[in-house]
Amino acid sequence: MRKKLVILGAQWGDEGKGKVVDVLSESFDLNVRYQGGANAGHTVVVEGHKTILHHLPTGILHKNTSCVIAQGMVVDLKGLKEELSKIKSLGIDYEGRLYLSDKVHLVLPYHKHLDALFEKKGKIGTTLRGIGPAYMFKYGRRGIRLADLQDQDRFEELVRQNVEFVKDISEKVFGEKFETTVDQIVQEYMSIYDRIKDFVTDTAQLIANFKGSILFEGAQGTMLDVDAGTYPYVTSSNSSALGLCNGTGLPPKFFADAYTVGVTKAYATRVGDGPFPTELKGKEGDLLRDLGGEYGSTTGRPRRCGWIDLVALKHAVETNGFDAIIITKLDVLDSFDKVKVCVAYEVEGERVERFPSSLSTLERCKPIYEEFEGWKTSTRGISSEEDLPSQARAFISFIEDFLGVPVVMVSTGPSREEFLWLKNRIRTELIPS
Ligand code: GDP
Ligand code: IMO
Ligand code: MG
């Protein structure tokens, strides 16, 4: 049994990480989010009640699991405050088990304003949560960190400089008025800071010295990683395993004994713009969207849908070094006569087996499929491997063989209890006893 588990999205986000982390985090002492921000929407369904987490680690729903928002995240304090109120209204007490890094960068109203302006020119289809501009400011050394709020004068000065800078960009480059008052931002954020400052600490040190078991919860997915993904149609952080060190502030050797698991849907979705070789634009795509309820958890946008893409998943396996795979939403394929799996691409008569880096090549990729018989029966809530229809087992085995990584869990519905384990040996490795 290992004491560190990393759960990552293997596709374009929304793979069902929230569902999986909810199931697993109850057995962990600590749950860490370490990159992204309120662009994430991780859904948990318990007794028919849906909760969507944006900043908070999903384990916040389990009273014995402590939670960390680590240094690599960009945090919208207003959004976080609302999330905390929601959690409280569910009767969940987080006092004493939630920790926020003093190094997180703040997402401020002017970042959201810039996100919207940038989207007007050269659209990426972002969540408009200010994520790209917040990371731009961080790496451009104009960011404001939570630690800066310890000194109100310093905070005010930094906000003033940034507001002037954004006003210039907005009015001189985009010709759009930007009205905001520094005082209002300072007052509002200082008052939120006062309410959460007891949770603020050096989380890298906390994690490094932590004696219990730790679950690291990735946001977004490998194909949205700023380096490994379909650049520039990506998010602005390393949302694959590449983000673990800078996101947590811990050295590579800390993760040497971690178990890394990728989450994929039994098909594929993408929300926002950018290449998606297996996208189904007609009736089949609409059917997947309807059956899978494929509308963004954060923005409500309809998700683009298509068949599972093993070329992209192989790239994710290589990038992250997955020890195992979890397949979610198997039930969404229950009614299909045939189920397809993309095994390679064709680009102008050539067979391509590795995920291309070039956007123009990607845009010309046509999927080459293997076809499987559908199982045409409900898999909802099946809890043991023997009860899975043979066609579904053949589909899962093919994915395992192709990727060279075992499938350890299958999710068969949105609710907490709708899943099954496939390999008991791995299950005991994955969950601390
Ligand atoms: P995340 O961002 O990776 O946590 O995924 P989201 O929560 O954004 O999107 C996944 C959606 O699928 C949510 O609405 C979940 O409730 C739902 N979901 C998760 N697992 C399953 C499953 O196995 N079957 C079905 N039908 N829905 C699922
Ligand atoms: P979770 O954690 C799906 C997508 C956006 C857009 C691109 C850049 O719930 O899986 P951004 O706002 O980050 O600058 O947008 O990334 N995106 C996500 N897609 N799930 C997410 O998070 C996403 N977070 C960002 O749609 O295409
Ligand atoms: Mg999501």
Tab-separated table of C-alpha atoms and ligand atoms in Angstrom:
chain	number	residue	atom	x	y	z
A	1	MET	CA	0.000	0.000	0.000
A	2	ARG	CA	1.308	3.408	-0.940
A	3	LYS	CA	0.356	6.530	0.912
A	4	LYS	CA	0.300	8.962	-1.990
A	5	LEU	CA	-2.239	8.850	-4.771
A	6	VAL	CA	-2.435	11.252	-7.701
A	7	ILE	CA	-5.732	11.474	-9.622
A	8	LEU	CA	-5.474	13.249	-12.984
A	9	GLY	CA	-7.711	13.950	-15.939
A	10	ALA	CA	-6.489	11.974	-18.949
A	11	GLN	CA	-8.548	13.835	-21.567
A	12	TRP	CA	-9.865	17.406	-21.946
A	13	GLY	CA	-11.206	17.793	-18.405
A	14	ASP	CA	-14.590	16.824	-16.928
A	15	GLU	CA	-13.657	13.146	-16.920
A	16	GLY	CA	-15.451	12.610	-13.620
A	17	LYS	CA	-12.484	13.379	-11.342
A	18	GLY	CA	-14.855	14.800	-8.716
A	19	LYS	CA	-16.853	11.579	-8.577
A	20	VAL	CA	-13.706	9.464	-8.333
A	21	VAL	CA	-11.971	11.677	-5.762
A	22	ASP	CA	-15.156	11.704	-3.679
A	23	VAL	CA	-15.166	7.904	-3.605
A	24	LEU	CA	-11.462	7.634	-2.774
A	25	SER	CA	-10.766	10.639	-0.564
A	26	GLU	CA	-12.785	9.282	2.326
A	27	SER	CA	-9.913	6.829	2.862
A	28	PHE	CA	-7.248	9.548	2.760
A	29	ASP	CA	-6.104	11.848	5.532
A	30	LEU	CA	-5.299	14.759	3.234
A	31	ASN	CA	-6.648	15.892	-0.155
A	32	VAL	CA	-4.627	18.470	-2.110
A	33	ARG	CA	-5.618	20.665	-5.079
A	34	TYR	CA	-2.550	22.321	-6.571
A	35	GLN	CA	-3.265	23.977	-9.952
A	36	GLY	CA	-6.028	25.776	-11.813
A	37	GLY	CA	-8.760	27.625	-9.994
A	38	ALA	CA	-12.450	28.271	-10.457
A	39	ASN	CA	-12.255	27.060	-14.067
A	40	ALA	CA	-12.593	23.597	-12.524
A	41	GLY	CA	-15.994	22.156	-11.719
A	42	HIS	CA	-15.826	18.815	-9.911
A	43	THR	CA	-19.225	17.224	-9.385
A	44	VAL	CA	-20.259	14.900	-6.589
A	45	VAL	CA	-23.728	13.363	-6.346
A	46	VAL	CA	-24.811	12.031	-2.959
A	47	GLU	CA	-28.362	10.777	-2.434
A	48	GLY	CA	-29.524	12.734	-5.457
A	49	HIS	CA	-27.959	15.982	-4.232
A	50	LYS	CA	-25.363	17.524	-6.537
A	51	THR	CA	-22.410	19.535	-5.218
A	52	ILE	CA	-19.918	21.193	-7.564
A	53	LEU	CA	-16.486	22.108	-6.206
A	54	HIS	CA	-14.443	24.776	-7.956
A	55	HIS	CA	-11.532	25.637	-5.652
A	56	LEU	CA	-12.024	23.267	-2.786
A	57	PRO	CA	-10.582	19.777	-2.863
A	58	THR	CA	-13.422	17.314	-3.286
A	59	GLY	CA	-12.493	15.616	-0.004
A	60	ILE	CA	-13.930	18.630	1.840
A	61	LEU	CA	-17.191	16.638	1.821
A	62	HIS	CA	-15.636	14.002	4.114
A	63	LYS	CA	-15.347	15.198	7.684
A	64	ASN	CA	-12.181	13.237	8.457
A	65	THR	CA	-10.237	14.395	5.397
A	66	SER	CA	-8.119	17.534	5.680
A	67	CYS	CA	-7.798	19.700	2.592
A	68	VAL	CA	-5.089	21.870	1.068
A	69	ILE	CA	-5.258	24.550	-1.593
A	70	ALA	CA	-1.603	24.510	-2.592
A	71	GLN	CA	0.623	27.221	-4.037
A	72	GLY	CA	0.048	26.519	-7.749
A	73	MET	CA	-3.611	27.484	-7.653
A	74	VAL	CA	-5.026	30.847	-8.658
A	75	VAL	CA	-7.776	31.730	-6.228
A	76	ASP	CA	-10.794	33.958	-6.642
A	77	LEU	CA	-11.413	34.840	-2.998
A	78	LYS	CA	-15.005	35.903	-3.667
A	79	GLY	CA	-15.703	32.574	-5.350
A	80	LEU	CA	-13.971	30.700	-2.550
A	81	LYS	CA	-16.041	32.539	0.044
A	82	GLU	CA	-19.242	31.509	-1.752
A	83	GLU	CA	-18.059	27.919	-1.983
A	84	LEU	CA	-17.327	27.840	1.720
A	85	SER	CA	-20.787	29.210	2.513
A	86	LYS	CA	-22.370	26.484	0.379
A	87	ILE	CA	-20.350	23.814	2.129
A	88	LYS	CA	-21.374	25.217	5.493
A	89	SER	CA	-25.034	25.234	4.445
A	90	LEU	CA	-24.716	21.493	3.808
A	91	GLY	CA	-23.795	21.131	7.468
A	92	ILE	CA	-20.149	20.420	6.709
A	93	ASP	CA	-17.608	21.864	9.109
A	94	TYR	CA	-14.231	22.671	7.557
A	95	GLU	CA	-12.706	24.626	10.451
A	96	GLY	CA	-9.378	23.144	11.434
A	97	ARG	CA	-9.067	20.923	8.357
A	98	LEU	CA	-8.688	23.404	5.503
A	99	TYR	CA	-5.350	25.005	4.628
A	100	LEU	CA	-4.556	27.615	2.000
A	101	SER	CA	-1.083	28.336	0.725
A	102	ASP	CA	0.147	31.863	1.386
A	103	LYS	CA	1.746	31.661	-2.085
A	104	VAL	CA	-1.440	31.230	-4.132
A	105	HIS	CA	-1.994	34.004	-6.629
A	106	LEU	CA	-5.221	35.941	-6.516
A	107	VAL	CA	-7.671	36.168	-9.374
A	108	LEU	CA	-8.951	39.736	-9.222
A	109	PRO	CA	-11.786	41.430	-11.149
A	110	TYR	CA	-9.360	42.911	-13.661
A	111	HIS	CA	-8.168	39.408	-14.633
A	112	LYS	CA	-11.729	38.474	-15.550
A	113	HIS	CA	-12.059	41.698	-17.504
A	114	LEU	CA	-8.896	40.840	-19.481
A	115	ASP	CA	-10.058	37.240	-20.011
A	116	ALA	CA	-13.213	38.579	-21.673
A	117	LEU	CA	-11.223	41.070	-23.786
A	118	PHE	CA	-8.727	38.441	-24.953
A	119	GLU	CA	-11.596	36.116	-25.868
A	120	LYS	CA	-12.895	38.752	-28.265
A	121	LYS	CA	-9.650	38.454	-30.211
A	122	GLY	CA	-8.348	34.931	-30.883
A	123	LYS	CA	-10.947	32.874	-29.072
A	124	ILE	CA	-9.899	29.875	-26.961
A	125	GLY	CA	-13.330	29.354	-25.427
A	126	THR	CA	-12.122	29.891	-21.856
A	127	THR	CA	-14.322	29.650	-18.798
A	128	LEU	CA	-13.972	33.453	-18.370
A	129	ARG	CA	-12.866	32.913	-14.768
A	130	GLY	CA	-9.749	35.070	-15.246
A	131	ILE	CA	-7.435	32.059	-15.119
A	132	GLY	CA	-5.191	32.852	-18.128
A	133	PRO	CA	-4.603	36.499	-17.108
A	134	ALA	CA	-3.956	35.499	-13.460
A	135	TYR	CA	-1.214	33.094	-14.603
A	136	MET	CA	0.052	35.727	-17.075
A	137	PHE	CA	0.433	38.157	-14.195
A	138	LYS	CA	2.101	35.497	-12.062
A	139	TYR	CA	4.707	34.615	-14.670
A	140	GLY	CA	5.005	38.256	-15.754
A	141	ARG	CA	5.816	39.084	-12.099
A	142	ARG	CA	2.857	41.387	-11.559
A	143	GLY	CA	0.754	38.913	-9.595
A	144	ILE	CA	-0.574	39.408	-6.086
A	145	ARG	CA	-0.199	36.541	-3.651
A	146	LEU	CA	-2.273	35.801	-0.598
A	147	ALA	CA	0.785	36.634	1.538
A	148	ASP	CA	0.638	40.204	0.164
A	149	LEU	CA	-2.650	40.722	2.009
A	150	GLN	CA	-0.780	40.551	5.304
A	151	ASP	CA	0.227	44.133	4.544
A	152	GLN	CA	-2.765	46.196	3.436
A	153	ASP	CA	-0.642	49.125	2.169
A	154	ARG	CA	1.402	46.824	-0.012
A	155	PHE	CA	-1.746	45.105	-1.294
A	156	GLU	CA	-3.317	48.469	-2.117
A	157	GLU	CA	-0.219	49.633	-3.991
A	158	LEU	CA	-0.061	46.422	-6.041
A	159	VAL	CA	-3.762	46.656	-6.905
A	160	ARG	CA	-3.320	50.294	-7.914
A	161	GLN	CA	-0.427	49.468	-10.266
A	162	ASN	CA	-2.330	46.592	-11.828
A	163	VAL	CA	-5.559	48.518	-12.245
A	164	GLU	CA	-3.686	51.278	-14.078
A	165	PHE	CA	-1.947	48.697	-16.263
A	166	VAL	CA	-5.224	46.933	-17.135
A	167	LYS	CA	-6.963	50.247	-17.747
A	168	ASP	CA	-4.260	51.113	-20.298
A	169	ILE	CA	-4.583	47.778	-22.062
A	170	SER	CA	-8.363	47.930	-22.032
A	171	GLU	CA	-8.697	51.476	-23.290
A	172	LYS	CA	-5.637	51.856	-25.516
A	173	VAL	CA	-5.452	48.384	-27.058
A	174	PHE	CA	-9.083	47.281	-27.030
A	175	GLY	CA	-10.825	50.667	-26.974
A	176	GLU	CA	-13.043	49.509	-24.095
A	177	LYS	CA	-13.702	51.487	-20.927
A	178	PHE	CA	-12.534	49.911	-17.703
A	179	GLU	CA	-14.188	51.304	-14.601
A	180	THR	CA	-13.153	49.976	-11.250
A	181	THR	CA	-12.124	51.518	-7.984
A	182	VAL	CA	-9.008	50.386	-6.190
A	183	ASP	CA	-10.555	51.137	-2.801
A	184	GLN	CA	-13.494	48.893	-3.470
A	185	ILE	CA	-11.281	45.952	-4.450
A	186	VAL	CA	-9.007	46.486	-1.463
A	187	GLN	CA	-11.853	46.716	1.042
A	188	GLU	CA	-13.715	43.749	-0.315
A	189	TYR	CA	-10.688	41.447	-0.513
A	190	MET	CA	-9.241	42.510	2.828
A	191	SER	CA	-12.545	41.709	4.492
A	192	ILE	CA	-12.592	38.228	2.930
A	193	TYR	CA	-8.947	37.759	3.890
A	194	ASP	CA	-9.804	38.568	7.504
A	195	ARG	CA	-12.308	35.728	7.512
A	196	ILE	CA	-9.953	33.121	6.048
A	197	LYS	CA	-6.551	34.190	7.307
A	198	ASP	CA	-6.486	31.529	10.003
A	199	PHE	CA	-6.393	28.890	7.243
A	200	VAL	CA	-3.434	30.491	5.474
A	201	THR	CA	-0.103	28.756	5.923
A	202	ASP	CA	3.010	27.356	4.225
A	203	THR	CA	1.314	24.337	2.674
A	204	ALA	CA	4.486	22.960	1.038
A	205	GLN	CA	5.921	22.480	4.499
A	206	LEU	CA	2.641	21.090	5.781
A	207	ILE	CA	2.504	18.468	3.013
A	208	ALA	CA	6.208	17.624	3.257
A	209	ASN	CA	5.880	16.867	6.980
A	210	PHE	CA	2.473	15.213	6.792
A	211	LYS	CA	2.471	11.732	8.300
A	212	GLY	CA	-0.798	10.374	6.903
A	213	SER	CA	-2.014	9.410	3.427
A	214	ILE	CA	-2.369	12.081	0.730
A	215	LEU	CA	-4.542	12.276	-2.376
A	216	PHE	CA	-3.510	14.859	-4.987
A	217	GLU	CA	-6.467	15.969	-7.118
A	218	GLY	CA	-5.668	17.354	-10.559
A	219	ALA	CA	-7.985	19.804	-12.248
A	220	GLN	CA	-8.650	20.025	-16.005
A	221	GLY	CA	-6.917	17.238	-17.935
A	222	THR	CA	-3.711	16.253	-19.717
A	223	MET	CA	-4.886	17.482	-23.128
A	224	LEU	CA	-5.495	20.929	-21.581
A	225	ASP	CA	-2.005	21.061	-20.007
A	226	VAL	CA	-0.155	24.177	-21.155
A	227	ASP	CA	2.823	22.068	-22.321
A	228	ALA	CA	1.442	18.592	-22.979
A	229	GLY	CA	-1.921	19.637	-24.384
A	230	THR	CA	-3.303	21.033	-27.633
A	231	TYR	CA	-1.556	24.396	-27.311
A	232	PRO	CA	-2.765	27.164	-27.537
A	233	TYR	CA	-6.190	25.604	-26.882
A	234	VAL	CA	-5.248	24.720	-23.332
A	235	THR	CA	-5.522	26.133	-19.860
A	236	SER	CA	-2.663	28.174	-18.398
A	237	SER	CA	-1.318	25.667	-15.881
A	238	ASN	CA	0.304	22.239	-16.041
A	239	SER	CA	-2.772	20.130	-15.530
A	240	SER	CA	-0.948	16.826	-16.047
A	241	ALA	CA	1.551	15.237	-13.631
A	242	LEU	CA	3.985	17.868	-14.898
A	243	GLY	CA	2.316	20.341	-12.537
A	244	LEU	CA	2.808	18.375	-9.329
A	245	CYS	CA	6.134	19.882	-8.250
A	246	ASN	CA	5.502	23.531	-8.959
A	247	GLY	CA	1.871	23.198	-7.903
A	248	THR	CA	2.660	21.793	-4.467
A	249	GLY	CA	6.134	23.235	-3.905
A	250	LEU	CA	7.559	19.756	-3.374
A	251	PRO	CA	10.572	18.116	-5.042
A	252	PRO	CA	10.252	15.272	-7.598
A	253	LYS	CA	11.512	12.698	-5.125
A	254	PHE	CA	8.488	13.375	-2.918
A	255	PHE	CA	6.335	11.835	-5.654
A	256	ALA	CA	8.639	8.900	-6.415
A	257	ASP	CA	6.467	6.531	-4.373
A	258	ALA	CA	3.134	7.966	-5.501
A	259	TYR	CA	0.543	5.942	-7.388
A	260	THR	CA	-0.669	7.905	-10.438
A	261	VAL	CA	-4.095	7.219	-11.887
A	262	GLY	CA	-5.682	8.728	-14.983
A	263	VAL	CA	-9.425	9.228	-15.286
A	264	THR	CA	-11.078	8.930	-18.693
A	265	LYS	CA	-14.650	8.805	-19.851
A	266	ALA	CA	-15.689	5.762	-21.899
A	267	TYR	CA	-16.004	8.302	-24.729
A	268	ALA	CA	-14.573	11.818	-25.059
A	269	THR	CA	-15.715	15.391	-24.535
A	270	ARG	CA	-14.227	18.823	-24.863
A	271	VAL	CA	-15.663	22.189	-23.892
A	272	GLY	CA	-14.238	25.272	-25.541
A	273	ASP	CA	-12.402	25.520	-28.842
A	274	GLY	CA	-9.480	23.515	-30.206
A	275	PRO	CA	-8.708	20.253	-31.961
A	276	PHE	CA	-10.771	17.198	-31.107
A	277	PRO	CA	-10.124	14.498	-33.734
A	278	THR	CA	-12.918	12.115	-32.700
A	279	GLU	CA	-15.617	14.764	-32.336
A	280	LEU	CA	-19.044	13.659	-33.600
A	281	LYS	CA	-20.852	16.644	-34.997
A	282	GLY	CA	-24.117	14.945	-35.976
A	283	LYS	CA	-26.808	12.869	-34.277
A	284	GLU	CA	-24.414	10.505	-32.470
A	285	GLY	CA	-22.668	13.467	-30.809
A	286	ASP	CA	-26.034	14.913	-29.783
A	287	LEU	CA	-27.060	11.553	-28.368
A	288	LEU	CA	-23.862	11.298	-26.296
A	289	ARG	CA	-24.459	14.841	-25.011
A	290	ASP	CA	-28.056	14.038	-24.046
A	291	LEU	CA	-27.324	10.682	-22.460
A	292	GLY	CA	-24.210	11.915	-20.687
A	293	GLY	CA	-25.717	15.233	-19.562
A	294	GLU	CA	-22.702	16.859	-21.173
A	295	TYR	CA	-23.076	20.476	-20.151
A	296	GLY	CA	-20.237	22.310	-18.397
A	297	SER	CA	-20.251	22.130	-14.584
A	298	THR	CA	-18.733	25.615	-14.394
A	299	THR	CA	-20.207	27.448	-17.372
A	300	GLY	CA	-23.213	25.359	-18.440
A	301	ARG	CA	-21.887	25.298	-22.026
A	302	PRO	CA	-22.779	22.243	-24.123
A	303	ARG	CA	-19.742	19.955	-24.321
A	304	ARG	CA	-18.502	18.688	-27.669
A	305	CYS	CA	-18.745	14.890	-27.707
A	306	GLY	CA	-17.043	12.060	-29.584
A	307	TRP	CA	-15.647	8.534	-29.318
A	308	ILE	CA	-12.804	7.637	-26.987
A	309	ASP	CA	-9.426	8.540	-28.489
A	310	LEU	CA	-6.694	6.057	-27.590
A	311	VAL	CA	-4.015	8.018	-29.459
A	312	ALA	CA	-4.630	10.978	-27.160
A	313	LEU	CA	-4.922	8.660	-24.144
A	314	LYS	CA	-1.619	6.964	-24.995
A	315	HIS	CA	-0.062	10.421	-25.005
A	316	ALA	CA	-1.595	10.992	-21.564
A	317	VAL	CA	-0.231	7.653	-20.301
A	318	GLU	CA	3.260	8.602	-21.459
A	319	THR	CA	3.096	12.161	-20.123
A	320	ASN	CA	1.839	11.158	-16.687
A	321	GLY	CA	3.276	7.676	-16.249
A	322	PHE	CA	-0.108	6.343	-15.175
A	323	ASP	CA	-0.028	3.229	-13.009
A	324	ALA	CA	-3.711	2.634	-13.651
A	325	ILE	CA	-6.759	3.995	-15.431
A	326	ILE	CA	-10.274	4.645	-14.187
A	327	ILE	CA	-13.070	4.659	-16.784
A	328	THR	CA	-16.153	6.732	-16.002
A	329	LYS	CA	-19.571	7.036	-17.632
A	330	LEU	CA	-19.609	3.524	-19.064
A	331	ASP	CA	-23.399	3.625	-18.591
A	332	VAL	CA	-23.708	6.444	-21.144
A	333	LEU	CA	-22.806	3.925	-23.893
A	334	ASP	CA	-25.432	1.385	-22.741
A	335	SER	CA	-27.861	1.969	-25.610
A	336	PHE	CA	-25.442	2.148	-28.544
A	337	ASP	CA	-25.517	-0.653	-31.171
A	338	LYS	CA	-21.820	-0.143	-31.890
A	339	VAL	CA	-19.153	1.507	-29.801
A	340	LYS	CA	-16.086	2.947	-31.476
A	341	VAL	CA	-12.520	3.370	-30.286
A	342	CYS	CA	-9.976	5.519	-32.134
A	343	VAL	CA	-6.670	3.638	-32.529
A	344	ALA	CA	-4.780	5.891	-34.974
A	345	TYR	CA	-5.265	8.919	-37.201
A	346	GLU	CA	-5.013	9.294	-40.925
A	347	VAL	CA	-3.394	12.440	-42.273
A	348	GLU	CA	-3.409	12.701	-46.052
A	349	GLY	CA	-3.153	8.954	-46.569
A	350	GLU	CA	-0.517	8.450	-43.850
A	351	ARG	CA	-1.258	6.507	-40.666
A	352	VAL	CA	-0.307	8.517	-37.566
A	353	GLU	CA	-0.001	6.680	-34.254
A	354	ARG	CA	1.440	9.343	-31.969
A	355	PHE	CA	-0.441	12.441	-30.895
A	356	PRO	CA	0.922	15.289	-33.068
A	357	SER	CA	2.204	18.538	-31.535
A	358	SER	CA	1.432	20.616	-34.611
A	359	LEU	CA	-1.972	22.224	-34.521
A	360	SER	CA	-2.272	22.213	-38.291
A	361	THR	CA	-1.533	18.465	-38.411
A	362	LEU	CA	-4.029	17.856	-35.607
A	363	GLU	CA	-6.710	19.740	-37.460
A	364	ARG	CA	-6.250	17.405	-40.436
A	365	CYS	CA	-6.304	14.166	-38.415
A	366	LYS	CA	-9.085	11.776	-39.312
A	367	PRO	CA	-9.768	9.052	-36.766
A	368	ILE	CA	-9.254	5.388	-37.616
A	369	TYR	CA	-11.652	3.311	-35.543
A	370	GLU	CA	-11.990	-0.197	-34.170
A	371	GLU	CA	-15.632	-1.057	-33.734
A	372	PHE	CA	-17.116	-3.001	-30.832
A	373	GLU	CA	-20.531	-4.562	-30.367
A	374	GLY	CA	-22.659	-2.505	-28.002
A	375	TRP	CA	-23.947	-4.276	-24.864
A	376	LYS	CA	-27.465	-2.871	-25.149
A	377	THR	CA	-28.258	-3.344	-21.498
A	378	SER	CA	-28.045	-1.143	-18.447
A	379	THR	CA	-24.771	-1.109	-16.559
A	380	ARG	CA	-26.051	1.459	-14.049
A	381	GLY	CA	-24.913	0.601	-10.583
A	382	ILE	CA	-23.302	-2.758	-11.481
A	383	SER	CA	-20.958	-3.442	-8.606
A	384	SER	CA	-18.933	-6.484	-9.655
A	385	GLU	CA	-16.840	-7.345	-12.688
A	386	GLU	CA	-18.711	-10.636	-13.348
A	387	ASP	CA	-21.956	-8.721	-13.800
A	388	LEU	CA	-20.578	-6.523	-16.576
A	389	PRO	CA	-21.862	-7.535	-20.020
A	390	SER	CA	-19.209	-9.454	-22.008
A	391	GLN	CA	-19.192	-6.759	-24.717
A	392	ALA	CA	-18.356	-4.085	-22.120
A	393	ARG	CA	-15.590	-6.292	-20.758
A	394	ALA	CA	-14.168	-6.704	-24.266
A	395	PHE	CA	-14.242	-2.915	-24.721
A	396	ILE	CA	-12.420	-2.353	-21.419
A	397	SER	CA	-9.837	-5.102	-22.109
A	398	PHE	CA	-9.062	-3.575	-25.478
A	399	ILE	CA	-8.408	-0.176	-23.880
A	400	GLU	CA	-6.172	-1.797	-21.257
A	401	ASP	CA	-4.159	-3.728	-23.815
A	402	PHE	CA	-3.799	-0.751	-26.129
A	403	LEU	CA	-2.625	1.574	-23.353
A	404	GLY	CA	-0.595	-1.065	-21.523
A	405	VAL	CA	-2.102	0.084	-18.228
A	406	PRO	CA	-4.675	-1.735	-16.078
A	407	VAL	CA	-8.194	-0.369	-15.711
A	408	VAL	CA	-8.787	-0.469	-11.982
A	409	MET	CA	-12.214	1.068	-11.539
A	410	VAL	CA	-15.269	1.675	-13.681
A	411	SER	CA	-17.906	4.251	-12.847
A	412	THR	CA	-21.431	3.404	-13.949
A	413	GLY	CA	-23.440	6.391	-12.807
A	414	PRO	CA	-23.010	9.824	-11.217
A	415	SER	CA	-23.834	8.753	-7.657
A	416	ARG	CA	-21.257	7.998	-5.033
A	417	GLU	CA	-22.064	4.293	-4.879
A	418	GLU	CA	-22.250	3.656	-8.655
A	419	PHE	CA	-18.861	2.123	-9.423
A	420	LEU	CA	-16.986	-1.166	-9.410
A	421	TRP	CA	-13.414	-2.264	-8.817
A	422	LEU	CA	-11.743	-4.399	-11.444
A	423	LYS	CA	-8.446	-5.452	-9.935
A	424	ASN	CA	-8.403	-6.197	-6.258
A	425	ARG	CA	-4.618	-6.329	-6.142
A	426	ILE	CA	-4.449	-2.745	-7.364
A	427	ARG	CA	-7.333	-1.636	-5.217
A	428	THR	CA	-5.360	-2.525	-2.103
A	429	GLU	CA	-2.361	-0.625	-3.481
A	430	LEU	CA	-4.515	2.415	-4.174
A	431	ILE	CA	-6.419	2.824	-0.934
A	432	PRO	CA	-4.655	3.149	2.395
A	433	SER	CA	-5.746	0.471	4.848
B	1	GDP	P1	-14.670	16.581	-13.368
B	1	GDP	O1	-14.437	18.007	-13.724
B	1	GDP	O2	-13.644	15.672	-13.948
B	1	GDP	O3	-14.855	16.363	-11.903
B	1	GDP	O4	-16.052	16.179	-14.071
B	1	GDP	P2	-17.415	17.034	-14.035
B	1	GDP	O5	-17.996	16.937	-12.688
B	1	GDP	O6	-17.200	18.379	-14.610
B	1	GDP	O7	-18.265	16.256	-15.108
B	1	GDP	C1	-18.572	14.910	-14.969
B	1	GDP	C2	-20.107	14.740	-15.019
B	1	GDP	O8	-20.426	13.384	-15.169
B	1	GDP	C3	-20.775	15.178	-13.719
B	1	GDP	O9	-22.059	15.645	-14.035
B	1	GDP	C4	-20.876	13.877	-12.939
B	1	GDP	O10	-21.954	13.862	-11.998
B	1	GDP	C5	-21.142	12.895	-14.045
B	1	GDP	N1	-20.617	11.535	-13.823
B	1	GDP	C6	-19.472	11.154	-13.224
B	1	GDP	N2	-19.302	9.809	-13.333
B	1	GDP	C7	-20.378	9.359	-14.011
B	1	GDP	C8	-20.771	8.057	-14.473
B	1	GDP	O11	-20.096	7.065	-14.288
B	1	GDP	N3	-21.937	7.986	-15.176
B	1	GDP	C9	-22.704	9.084	-15.435
B	1	GDP	N4	-23.820	8.915	-16.134
B	1	GDP	N5	-22.371	10.309	-15.010
B	1	GDP	C10	-21.214	10.436	-14.325
B	2	IMO	P1	-12.291	20.423	-14.691
B	2	IMO	O1	-11.319	20.460	-13.537
B	2	IMO	C1	-13.075	21.155	-18.874
B	2	IMO	C2	-11.081	24.565	-20.697
B	2	IMO	C3	-11.934	25.727	-21.174
B	2	IMO	C4	-11.098	26.202	-22.347
B	2	IMO	C5	-9.673	26.030	-21.836
B	2	IMO	C6	-9.071	27.290	-21.248
B	2	IMO	O2	-13.699	20.592	-14.271
B	2	IMO	O3	-12.062	19.201	-15.509
B	2	IMO	P2	-9.473	28.570	-18.969
B	2	IMO	O4	-10.704	29.156	-18.370
B	2	IMO	O5	-8.832	27.512	-18.116
B	2	IMO	O6	-8.465	29.594	-19.402
B	2	IMO	O7	-9.972	27.858	-20.318
B	2	IMO	O8	-9.737	25.021	-20.849
B	2	IMO	N1	-11.256	24.195	-19.289
B	2	IMO	C7	-11.888	23.083	-18.875
B	2	IMO	N2	-12.562	22.159	-19.589
B	2	IMO	N3	-12.923	20.998	-17.555
B	2	IMO	C8	-12.230	21.904	-16.833
B	2	IMO	O9	-11.937	21.725	-15.529
B	2	IMO	C9	-11.706	23.039	-17.492
B	2	IMO	N4	-11.011	24.118	-17.101
B	2	IMO	C10	-10.725	24.810	-18.208
B	2	IMO	O10	-13.209	25.299	-21.563
B	2	IMO	O11	-11.270	25.337	-23.441
B	3	MG	MG	-15.468	19.619	-14.544
